């Protein structure tokens, strides 16, 4: 009864702590991964990389020029006067100083490359910080760390990683700019519901963990109390028994110890079964999360593909409309020239007509060639867009498959380790 009361008090205390916010809730992000998934950042980074390559080429050209002058001076040194040698050495030294200044200007600690890179990332980082702040407020996180800047973060559980969540929310935020107010409201409602579900799930897991800890503590206290009672009762039994009853008392003590060992063995087996069940439940939850994430990624890819197809159709319609307008104008001009040619007399009329027919034929051939060329360009452009979309889909699919394979391997490894521990415990109990 006393332990039952202690258990109730412990559970109540943990529930009160959880109601007040519980222990500190922590999540982390990978800023580099987020930046790589922002189109504006990747495009600007590519432009900056191109500029950096040009600067490096210019540096290499300067180095090559200095190297040639040094080689030339070494070959001609025996033929030159001392003054000419000093002049050439001075020139080489000046070129080396210019090269050093050039390197510092573009690649120094305060150079253009690093300053432009920082200024390029800062607006995106501000958006990320704002998005992370909204997520932390909705999901009640006390701390959100950056995996790339926290040197003390050696190991982190994947379930605390909200990088993909931030990327999805930023993608949705960009899409909101082209939505109606009603659509924006629906999307925000879905995000709030998702945050509420995640918060409830996290709190349920925290309550379950604390409940298991309380039960474990209570069982330890019961075991300790039972051992103390057994020891005290055995001492009293030995003192009160006579010399003739000592053997019987010792026999009873041995039976009690055997019974206690059996109970301990059963308790260990029950605890192992609970751990196995908890592990299975965790694995099932992870699999559900993977399926949900896979479904969300699939819907996002389908939506992006649909938007690209609609954009291509609009471009084709616009091109077809422009072509029809152009053909109409050309036909009107041809008809006008034919009418003018019919009004002429004699040979002039025939010559003008022949010339007009020749011009008409040439214009028709030119128009056909232009139409064919534009069709080829449109086909090439569409092929490139389709290939790019396929490439991105393949990359996303490979990344998802890789993450699933890593999680599957991790779960198999944990199951093997757990089975190994159970086997070792059984062997130990059998030896006992």
CSV table of C-alpha atoms in Angstrom, one decimal:
chain,number,residue,atom,x,y,z
A,1,UNK,CA,0.0,0.0,0.0
A,2,UNK,CA,2.8,2.3,0.8
A,3,UNK,CA,4.4,1.8,-2.6
A,4,UNK,CA,1.1,2.2,-4.4
A,5,UNK,CA,0.7,5.6,-2.6
A,6,UNK,CA,4.4,6.5,-3.5
A,7,UNK,CA,3.7,5.5,-7.1
A,8,UNK,CA,0.6,7.7,-7.3
A,9,UNK,CA,2.5,10.7,-5.8
A,10,UNK,CA,5.3,10.2,-8.3
A,11,UNK,CA,3.0,10.1,-11.3
A,12,UNK,CA,1.1,13.2,-10.0
A,13,UNK,CA,4.4,15.0,-9.6
A,14,UNK,CA,5.6,14.2,-13.1
A,15,UNK,CA,2.2,15.2,-14.6
A,16,UNK,CA,2.5,18.5,-12.8
A,17,UNK,CA,6.0,19.1,-14.2
A,18,UNK,CA,4.8,18.2,-17.7
A,19,UNK,CA,1.8,20.6,-17.3
A,20,UNK,CA,4.2,23.3,-16.3
A,21,UNK,CA,6.3,22.7,-19.4
A,22,UNK,CA,8.4,19.6,-18.3
A,23,UNK,CA,12.0,19.5,-19.1
A,24,UNK,CA,13.6,21.7,-21.7
A,25,UNK,CA,12.4,20.9,-25.3
A,26,UNK,CA,15.2,21.0,-27.8
A,27,UNK,CA,15.4,20.7,-31.6
A,28,UNK,CA,18.1,21.4,-34.1
A,29,UNK,CA,18.5,22.4,-37.8
A,30,UNK,CA,21.1,22.1,-40.5
A,31,UNK,CA,21.5,25.6,-41.9
A,32,UNK,CA,23.7,24.5,-44.9
A,33,UNK,CA,21.0,22.0,-46.0
A,34,UNK,CA,18.3,24.6,-45.7
A,35,UNK,CA,20.3,27.1,-47.8
A,36,UNK,CA,21.0,24.5,-50.5
A,37,UNK,CA,17.2,24.0,-50.9
A,38,UNK,CA,16.5,27.8,-51.4
A,39,UNK,CA,16.5,28.5,-55.2
A,40,UNK,CA,17.5,32.2,-54.7
A,41,UNK,CA,20.5,31.2,-52.6
A,42,UNK,CA,21.7,28.5,-55.0
A,43,UNK,CA,21.4,30.7,-58.0
A,44,UNK,CA,23.2,33.6,-56.3
A,45,UNK,CA,25.9,31.1,-55.0
A,46,UNK,CA,26.4,29.9,-58.6
A,47,UNK,CA,26.9,33.4,-59.8
A,48,UNK,CA,29.3,34.1,-57.0
A,49,UNK,CA,31.2,30.9,-57.7
A,50,UNK,CA,31.6,32.0,-61.4
A,51,UNK,CA,33.0,35.3,-60.3
A,52,UNK,CA,35.4,33.6,-57.9
A,53,UNK,CA,36.6,31.3,-60.7
A,54,UNK,CA,37.3,34.4,-62.9
A,55,UNK,CA,39.3,35.9,-60.0
A,56,UNK,CA,41.2,32.7,-59.5
A,57,UNK,CA,42.0,32.6,-63.3
A,58,UNK,CA,43.3,36.2,-63.1
A,59,UNK,CA,45.4,35.2,-60.1
A,60,UNK,CA,46.9,32.3,-62.0
A,61,UNK,CA,47.6,34.5,-65.0
A,62,UNK,CA,49.5,36.9,-62.7
A,63,UNK,CA,51.4,34.0,-61.1
A,64,UNK,CA,52.3,32.7,-64.6
A,65,UNK,CA,53.5,36.1,-65.6
A,66,UNK,CA,55.7,36.4,-62.5
A,67,UNK,CA,57.1,32.9,-63.1
A,68,UNK,CA,58.0,33.7,-66.7
A,69,UNK,CA,59.8,36.9,-65.7
A,70,UNK,CA,61.8,35.0,-63.0
A,71,UNK,CA,62.7,32.4,-65.6
A,72,UNK,CA,63.8,35.0,-68.1
A,73,UNK,CA,65.8,36.8,-65.5
A,74,UNK,CA,67.6,33.6,-64.4
A,75,UNK,CA,68.4,32.8,-68.1
A,76,UNK,CA,69.7,36.3,-68.9
A,77,UNK,CA,71.4,37.2,-65.6
A,78,UNK,CA,74.9,36.5,-66.9
A,79,UNK,CA,74.3,38.8,-69.8
A,80,UNK,CA,72.8,41.7,-67.9
A,81,UNK,CA,74.4,44.6,-66.0
A,82,UNK,CA,73.9,45.0,-62.3
A,83,UNK,CA,71.5,47.9,-62.8
A,84,UNK,CA,69.3,46.0,-65.3
A,85,UNK,CA,69.2,43.0,-62.9
A,86,UNK,CA,68.1,45.3,-60.1
A,87,UNK,CA,65.4,46.9,-62.3
A,88,UNK,CA,64.0,43.5,-63.3
A,89,UNK,CA,64.1,42.3,-59.7
A,90,UNK,CA,62.3,45.5,-58.7
A,91,UNK,CA,59.6,44.9,-61.4
A,92,UNK,CA,59.1,41.2,-60.2
A,93,UNK,CA,58.8,42.4,-56.6
A,94,UNK,CA,56.2,45.0,-57.6
A,95,UNK,CA,54.2,42.4,-59.5
A,96,UNK,CA,54.3,40.1,-56.4
A,97,UNK,CA,53.1,42.9,-54.2
A,98,UNK,CA,50.3,43.6,-56.7
A,99,UNK,CA,49.4,39.9,-56.7
A,100,UNK,CA,49.2,39.8,-52.9
A,101,UNK,CA,47.0,42.9,-52.8
A,102,UNK,CA,44.8,41.3,-55.5
A,103,UNK,CA,44.4,38.1,-53.4
A,104,UNK,CA,43.6,40.1,-50.3
A,105,UNK,CA,41.1,42.2,-52.1
A,106,UNK,CA,39.0,39.3,-53.3
A,107,UNK,CA,39.9,36.3,-51.0
A,108,UNK,CA,41.2,37.9,-47.8
A,109,UNK,CA,39.3,37.9,-44.5
A,110,UNK,CA,37.6,41.2,-45.5
A,111,UNK,CA,37.7,40.4,-49.2
A,112,UNK,CA,34.9,40.6,-51.7
A,113,UNK,CA,34.3,36.9,-51.8
A,114,UNK,CA,33.5,36.4,-48.1
A,115,UNK,CA,31.7,39.7,-47.7
A,116,UNK,CA,29.4,38.9,-50.7
A,117,UNK,CA,28.9,35.4,-49.4
A,118,UNK,CA,27.8,36.7,-46.0
A,119,UNK,CA,25.6,39.4,-47.5
A,120,UNK,CA,24.1,36.7,-49.8
A,121,UNK,CA,23.3,34.3,-46.9
A,122,UNK,CA,22.0,36.9,-44.4
A,123,UNK,CA,18.5,37.6,-45.9
A,124,UNK,CA,17.9,33.9,-46.3
A,125,UNK,CA,19.2,33.3,-42.7
A,126,UNK,CA,16.8,36.0,-41.4
A,127,UNK,CA,13.9,34.2,-43.1
A,128,UNK,CA,15.0,30.9,-41.6
A,129,UNK,CA,15.3,32.4,-38.1
A,130,UNK,CA,11.9,33.9,-38.5
A,131,UNK,CA,10.5,30.6,-39.6
A,132,UNK,CA,12.3,28.7,-36.8
A,133,UNK,CA,10.9,31.2,-34.3
A,134,UNK,CA,7.4,30.6,-35.5
A,135,UNK,CA,7.8,26.8,-35.3
A,136,UNK,CA,9.4,27.0,-31.9
A,137,UNK,CA,6.5,29.1,-30.6
A,138,UNK,CA,3.9,26.7,-32.1
A,139,UNK,CA,5.6,23.5,-30.9
A,140,UNK,CA,6.9,24.9,-27.6
A,141,UNK,CA,10.6,24.4,-28.2
A,142,UNK,CA,12.8,26.0,-25.5
A,143,UNK,CA,16.0,25.8,-27.7
A,144,UNK,CA,16.6,25.3,-31.4
A,145,UNK,CA,20.3,24.7,-32.3
A,146,UNK,CA,22.2,24.9,-35.5
A,147,UNK,CA,24.1,21.7,-36.2
A,148,UNK,CA,26.8,23.5,-38.2
A,149,UNK,CA,27.6,26.1,-35.5
A,150,UNK,CA,27.3,24.0,-32.3
A,151,UNK,CA,30.7,22.5,-31.8
A,152,UNK,CA,29.5,20.6,-28.7
A,153,UNK,CA,26.8,18.7,-30.7
A,154,UNK,CA,28.5,15.4,-31.2
A,155,UNK,CA,25.5,13.1,-31.5
A,156,UNK,CA,21.9,14.1,-32.1
A,157,UNK,CA,18.8,11.9,-32.6
A,158,UNK,CA,17.2,12.4,-36.0
A,159,UNK,CA,13.7,12.8,-34.4
A,160,UNK,CA,14.8,16.2,-33.0
A,161,UNK,CA,15.9,17.4,-36.5
A,162,UNK,CA,13.4,19.9,-37.9
A,163,UNK,CA,15.4,20.8,-41.0
A,164,UNK,CA,12.9,19.3,-43.5
A,165,UNK,CA,10.1,20.9,-41.7
A,166,UNK,CA,11.7,24.4,-42.1
A,167,UNK,CA,12.3,23.7,-45.8
A,168,UNK,CA,8.7,22.7,-46.3
A,169,UNK,CA,7.4,25.8,-44.5
A,170,UNK,CA,9.7,28.1,-46.5
A,171,UNK,CA,8.5,26.5,-49.7
A,172,UNK,CA,4.9,27.0,-48.7
A,173,UNK,CA,5.7,30.6,-47.7
A,174,UNK,CA,7.0,31.2,-51.3
A,175,UNK,CA,3.9,29.6,-52.8
A,176,UNK,CA,1.6,31.8,-50.6
A,177,UNK,CA,2.6,34.8,-52.6
A,178,UNK,CA,0.7,33.4,-55.6
A,179,UNK,CA,-2.3,32.2,-53.5
A,180,UNK,CA,-5.6,33.8,-52.7
A,181,UNK,CA,-6.5,34.9,-49.2
A,182,UNK,CA,-8.7,31.9,-48.8
A,183,UNK,CA,-6.0,29.4,-49.9
A,184,UNK,CA,-3.5,31.1,-47.6
A,185,UNK,CA,-5.9,30.7,-44.7
A,186,UNK,CA,-6.4,27.0,-45.4
A,187,UNK,CA,-2.7,26.4,-45.6
A,188,UNK,CA,-2.0,28.2,-42.3
A,189,UNK,CA,-4.8,26.1,-40.7
A,190,UNK,CA,-3.2,22.9,-41.9
A,191,UNK,CA,0.2,24.1,-40.5
A,192,UNK,CA,-1.4,24.9,-37.1
A,193,UNK,CA,-3.0,21.4,-37.0
A,194,UNK,CA,0.3,19.8,-37.9
A,195,UNK,CA,2.1,21.7,-35.1
A,196,UNK,CA,-0.7,20.8,-32.6
A,197,UNK,CA,-0.4,17.1,-33.5
A,198,UNK,CA,3.3,17.1,-33.2
A,199,UNK,CA,3.2,18.9,-29.8
A,200,UNK,CA,0.6,16.4,-28.5
A,201,UNK,CA,2.7,13.4,-29.7
A,202,UNK,CA,5.8,14.8,-28.0
A,203,UNK,CA,4.0,15.4,-24.7
A,204,UNK,CA,2.6,11.8,-24.9
A,205,UNK,CA,6.1,10.4,-25.4
A,206,UNK,CA,7.4,12.5,-22.5
A,207,UNK,CA,4.6,11.3,-20.2
A,208,UNK,CA,5.2,7.7,-21.2
A,209,UNK,CA,8.9,8.0,-20.5
A,210,UNK,CA,8.3,9.5,-17.1
A,211,UNK,CA,5.7,6.9,-16.2
A,212,UNK,CA,8.1,4.1,-17.1
A,213,UNK,CA,10.8,5.7,-15.0
A,214,UNK,CA,8.4,6.0,-12.0
A,215,UNK,CA,7.3,2.4,-12.3
A,216,UNK,CA,10.9,1.3,-12.5
A,217,UNK,CA,11.8,3.3,-9.4
A,218,UNK,CA,8.8,1.9,-7.6
A,219,UNK,CA,9.8,-1.7,-8.5
A,220,UNK,CA,13.3,-1.1,-7.3
A,221,UNK,CA,12.0,0.2,-4.0
A,222,UNK,CA,9.7,-2.8,-3.6
A,223,UNK,CA,12.6,-5.2,-4.4
A,224,UNK,CA,14.9,-3.5,-1.8
A,225,UNK,CA,12.2,-3.6,0.8
A,226,UNK,CA,11.4,-7.2,0.1
A,227,UNK,CA,15.1,-8.1,0.4
A,228,UNK,CA,15.4,-6.2,3.7
A,229,UNK,CA,12.3,-8.1,5.1
A,230,UNK,CA,13.6,-11.4,3.9
A,231,UNK,CA,17.0,-10.8,5.6
A,232,UNK,CA,15.4,-9.7,8.9
A,233,UNK,CA,12.9,-12.6,8.9
A,234,UNK,CA,15.7,-15.1,8.2
A,235,UNK,CA,17.8,-13.7,11.0
A,236,UNK,CA,14.9,-13.9,13.4
A,237,UNK,CA,14.0,-17.4,12.3
A,238,UNK,CA,17.6,-18.6,12.9
A,239,UNK,CA,17.7,-17.1,16.4
A,240,UNK,CA,14.3,-18.5,17.5
A,241,UNK,CA,14.8,-22.0,16.2
A,242,UNK,CA,16.4,-24.7,18.2
A,243,UNK,CA,19.3,-26.8,17.2
A,244,UNK,CA,17.0,-29.6,15.9
A,245,UNK,CA,15.0,-27.1,13.6
A,246,UNK,CA,18.1,-25.3,12.0
A,247,UNK,CA,18.2,-27.7,9.1
A,248,UNK,CA,14.5,-27.1,8.4
A,249,UNK,CA,14.9,-23.4,8.7
A,250,UNK,CA,17.9,-23.4,6.3
A,251,UNK,CA,15.9,-25.5,3.9
A,252,UNK,CA,13.1,-23.0,4.0
A,253,UNK,CA,15.5,-20.1,3.5
A,254,UNK,CA,17.0,-21.8,0.5
A,255,UNK,CA,13.5,-22.4,-1.0
A,256,UNK,CA,12.7,-18.7,-0.4
A,257,UNK,CA,15.9,-17.7,-2.1
A,258,UNK,CA,15.1,-19.9,-5.0
A,259,UNK,CA,11.6,-18.5,-5.2
A,260,UNK,CA,13.0,-14.9,-5.0
A,261,UNK,CA,15.5,-15.7,-7.8
A,262,UNK,CA,12.6,-17.0,-9.9
A,263,UNK,CA,10.6,-13.8,-9.2
A,264,UNK,CA,13.6,-11.7,-10.1
A,265,UNK,CA,14.0,-13.7,-13.3
A,266,UNK,CA,10.4,-13.2,-14.1
A,267,UNK,CA,10.7,-9.5,-13.3
A,268,UNK,CA,13.8,-9.2,-15.6
A,269,UNK,CA,11.9,-11.0,-18.4
A,270,UNK,CA,8.9,-8.7,-18.0
A,271,UNK,CA,11.1,-5.6,-18.2
A,272,UNK,CA,12.8,-7.0,-21.3
A,273,UNK,CA,9.4,-7.6,-22.9
A,274,UNK,CA,8.4,-4.1,-22.0
A,275,UNK,CA,11.5,-2.7,-23.7
A,276,UNK,CA,10.9,-4.9,-26.7
A,277,UNK,CA,7.3,-3.7,-27.0
A,278,UNK,CA,8.5,0.0,-26.5
A,279,UNK,CA,11.1,-0.6,-29.2
A,280,UNK,CA,8.5,-2.1,-31.6
A,281,UNK,CA,6.2,0.8,-31.0
A,282,UNK,CA,9.0,3.3,-31.6
A,283,UNK,CA,9.9,1.5,-34.9
A,284,UNK,CA,6.2,1.5,-36.0
A,285,UNK,CA,6.0,5.3,-35.2
A,286,UNK,CA,9.2,5.9,-37.2
A,287,UNK,CA,7.8,3.9,-40.1
A,288,UNK,CA,4.6,5.9,-40.0
A,289,UNK,CA,6.6,9.1,-40.0
A,290,UNK,CA,8.6,7.9,-43.0
A,291,UNK,CA,5.5,7.0,-44.9
A,292,UNK,CA,3.9,10.4,-44.1
A,293,UNK,CA,7.1,12.2,-45.2
A,294,UNK,CA,7.3,10.1,-48.4
A,295,UNK,CA,3.6,10.9,-49.2
A,296,UNK,CA,4.2,14.7,-48.6
A,297,UNK,CA,7.3,14.7,-50.8
A,298,UNK,CA,5.4,12.8,-53.5
A,299,UNK,CA,2.5,15.4,-53.4
A,300,UNK,CA,5.0,18.2,-53.5
A,301,UNK,CA,6.7,16.7,-56.5
A,302,UNK,CA,3.4,16.2,-58.3
A,303,UNK,CA,2.3,19.7,-57.6
A,304,UNK,CA,5.6,21.2,-58.9
A,305,UNK,CA,5.4,19.0,-62.0
A,306,UNK,CA,1.8,20.1,-62.7
A,307,UNK,CA,2.8,23.8,-62.3
A,308,UNK,CA,5.7,23.3,-64.8
A,309,UNK,CA,3.4,21.6,-67.3
A,310,UNK,CA,0.8,24.4,-67.0
A,311,UNK,CA,3.6,27.0,-67.5
A,312,UNK,CA,4.8,25.1,-70.7
A,313,UNK,CA,1.2,25.0,-72.0
A,314,UNK,CA,0.8,28.7,-71.5
A,315,UNK,CA,4.0,29.4,-73.3
A,316,UNK,CA,3.0,27.2,-76.2
A,317,UNK,CA,-0.4,28.9,-76.5
A,318,UNK,CA,1.3,32.4,-76.4
A,319,UNK,CA,3.7,31.3,-79.2
A,320,UNK,CA,0.8,29.8,-81.3
A,321,UNK,CA,-1.2,33.1,-80.9
A,322,UNK,CA,1.8,35.2,-82.0
A,323,UNK,CA,2.4,32.9,-85.0
A,324,UNK,CA,-1.2,33.2,-86.2
A,325,UNK,CA,-1.1,37.0,-85.9
A,326,UNK,CA,2.1,37.1,-87.8
A,327,UNK,CA,0.7,34.9,-90.6
A,328,UNK,CA,-2.4,37.0,-90.8
A,329,UNK,CA,-0.4,40.2,-91.3
A,330,UNK,CA,1.8,38.5,-93.9
A,331,UNK,CA,-1.2,37.3,-95.8
A,332,UNK,CA,-2.8,40.8,-95.8
A,333,UNK,CA,0.5,42.3,-97.1
A,334,UNK,CA,0.7,39.6,-99.8
A,335,UNK,CA,-3.0,40.2,-100.9
A,336,UNK,CA,-2.3,43.9,-101.0
A,337,UNK,CA,0.7,43.5,-103.2
A,338,UNK,CA,-1.2,41.2,-105.5
A,339,UNK,CA,-4.0,43.7,-105.8
A,340,UNK,CA,-1.5,46.4,-106.7
A,341,UNK,CA,0.2,44.2,-109.2
A,342,UNK,CA,-3.1,43.4,-111.0
A,343,UNK,CA,-3.7,47.1,-111.5
A,344,UNK,CA,-0.6,47.5,-113.6
A,345,UNK,CA,-0.6,47.3,-117.4
A,346,UNK,CA,1.2,45.2,-120.0
A,347,UNK,CA,4.6,43.8,-119.4
A,348,UNK,CA,5.1,45.8,-116.3
A,349,UNK,CA,2.1,44.0,-114.9
A,350,UNK,CA,3.5,40.6,-115.7
A,351,UNK,CA,7.0,41.4,-114.5
A,352,UNK,CA,5.6,42.8,-111.3
A,353,UNK,CA,3.4,39.8,-110.9
A,354,UNK,CA,6.3,37.4,-111.4
A,355,UNK,CA,8.4,39.3,-109.0
A,356,UNK,CA,5.6,39.4,-106.4
A,357,UNK,CA,5.1,35.7,-106.8
A,358,UNK,CA,8.8,35.1,-106.4
A,359,UNK,CA,8.8,37.3,-103.3
A,360,UNK,CA,5.8,35.5,-102.0
A,361,UNK,CA,7.4,32.1,-102.5
A,362,UNK,CA,10.6,33.3,-100.8
A,363,UNK,CA,8.6,34.7,-97.9
A,364,UNK,CA,6.6,31.5,-97.6
A,365,UNK,CA,9.8,29.4,-97.5
A,366,UNK,CA,11.4,31.8,-95.0
A,367,UNK,CA,8.3,31.6,-92.8
A,368,UNK,CA,8.3,27.8,-92.9
A,369,UNK,CA,11.9,27.7,-92.0
A,370,UNK,CA,11.3,30.1,-89.1
A,371,UNK,CA,8.3,28.0,-87.9
A,372,UNK,CA,10.4,24.8,-88.1
A,373,UNK,CA,13.3,26.4,-86.3
A,374,UNK,CA,11.0,27.7,-83.5
A,375,UNK,CA,9.3,24.3,-83.2
A,376,UNK,CA,12.8,22.7,-82.8
A,377,UNK,CA,13.8,25.3,-80.2
A,378,UNK,CA,10.5,24.7,-78.3
A,379,UNK,CA,11.0,21.0,-78.4
A,380,UNK,CA,14.6,21.3,-77.2
A,381,UNK,CA,13.5,23.6,-74.4
A,382,UNK,CA,10.7,21.3,-73.3
A,383,UNK,CA,13.1,18.3,-73.4
A,384,UNK,CA,15.6,20.2,-71.2
A,385,UNK,CA,12.8,21.1,-68.7
A,386,UNK,CA,11.5,17.5,-68.6
A,387,UNK,CA,15.1,16.2,-68.1
A,388,UNK,CA,15.7,18.7,-65.3
A,389,UNK,CA,12.4,17.8,-63.6
A,390,UNK,CA,13.3,14.1,-63.9
A,391,UNK,CA,16.7,14.7,-62.5
A,392,UNK,CA,15.3,16.6,-59.5
A,393,UNK,CA,12.8,13.8,-58.9
A,394,UNK,CA,15.6,11.2,-59.1
A,395,UNK,CA,17.6,13.2,-56.6
A,396,UNK,CA,14.7,13.5,-54.2
A,397,UNK,CA,13.9,9.8,-54.5
A,398,UNK,CA,17.5,8.8,-54.0
A,399,UNK,CA,17.7,11.0,-50.9
A,400,UNK,CA,14.5,9.6,-49.5
A,401,UNK,CA,15.6,6.0,-50.2
A,402,UNK,CA,19.0,6.7,-48.6
A,403,UNK,CA,17.3,8.1,-45.5
A,404,UNK,CA,14.9,5.1,-45.3
A,405,UNK,CA,17.8,2.7,-45.8
A,406,UNK,CA,19.8,4.4,-43.0
A,407,UNK,CA,16.9,4.3,-40.6
A,408,UNK,CA,16.1,0.7,-41.5
A,409,UNK,CA,19.7,-0.4,-40.9
A,410,UNK,CA,19.7,1.5,-37.6
A,411,UNK,CA,16.5,-0.2,-36.5
A,412,UNK,CA,17.8,-3.6,-37.5
A,413,UNK,CA,21.0,-2.9,-35.6
A,414,UNK,CA,19.0,-1.9,-32.5
A,415,UNK,CA,16.8,-5.0,-32.8
A,416,UNK,CA,19.9,-7.2,-33.1
A,417,UNK,CA,21.5,-5.6,-30.1
A,418,UNK,CA,18.3,-6.0,-28.1
A,419,UNK,CA,18.0,-9.7,-29.0
A,420,UNK,CA,21.6,-10.1,-28.1
A,421,UNK,CA,21.0,-8.6,-24.6
A,422,UNK,CA,18.0,-10.9,-24.1
A,423,UNK,CA,20.0,-13.9,-25.1
A,424,UNK,CA,22.9,-12.9,-22.8
A,425,UNK,CA,20.4,-12.4,-19.9
A,426,UNK,CA,18.8,-15.8,-20.5
A,427,UNK,CA,22.2,-17.5,-20.5
A,428,UNK,CA,23.1,-15.7,-17.3
A,429,UNK,CA,19.8,-16.8,-15.7
A,430,UNK,CA,20.3,-20.4,-16.8
A,431,UNK,CA,23.8,-20.4,-15.4
A,432,UNK,CA,22.3,-19.2,-12.1
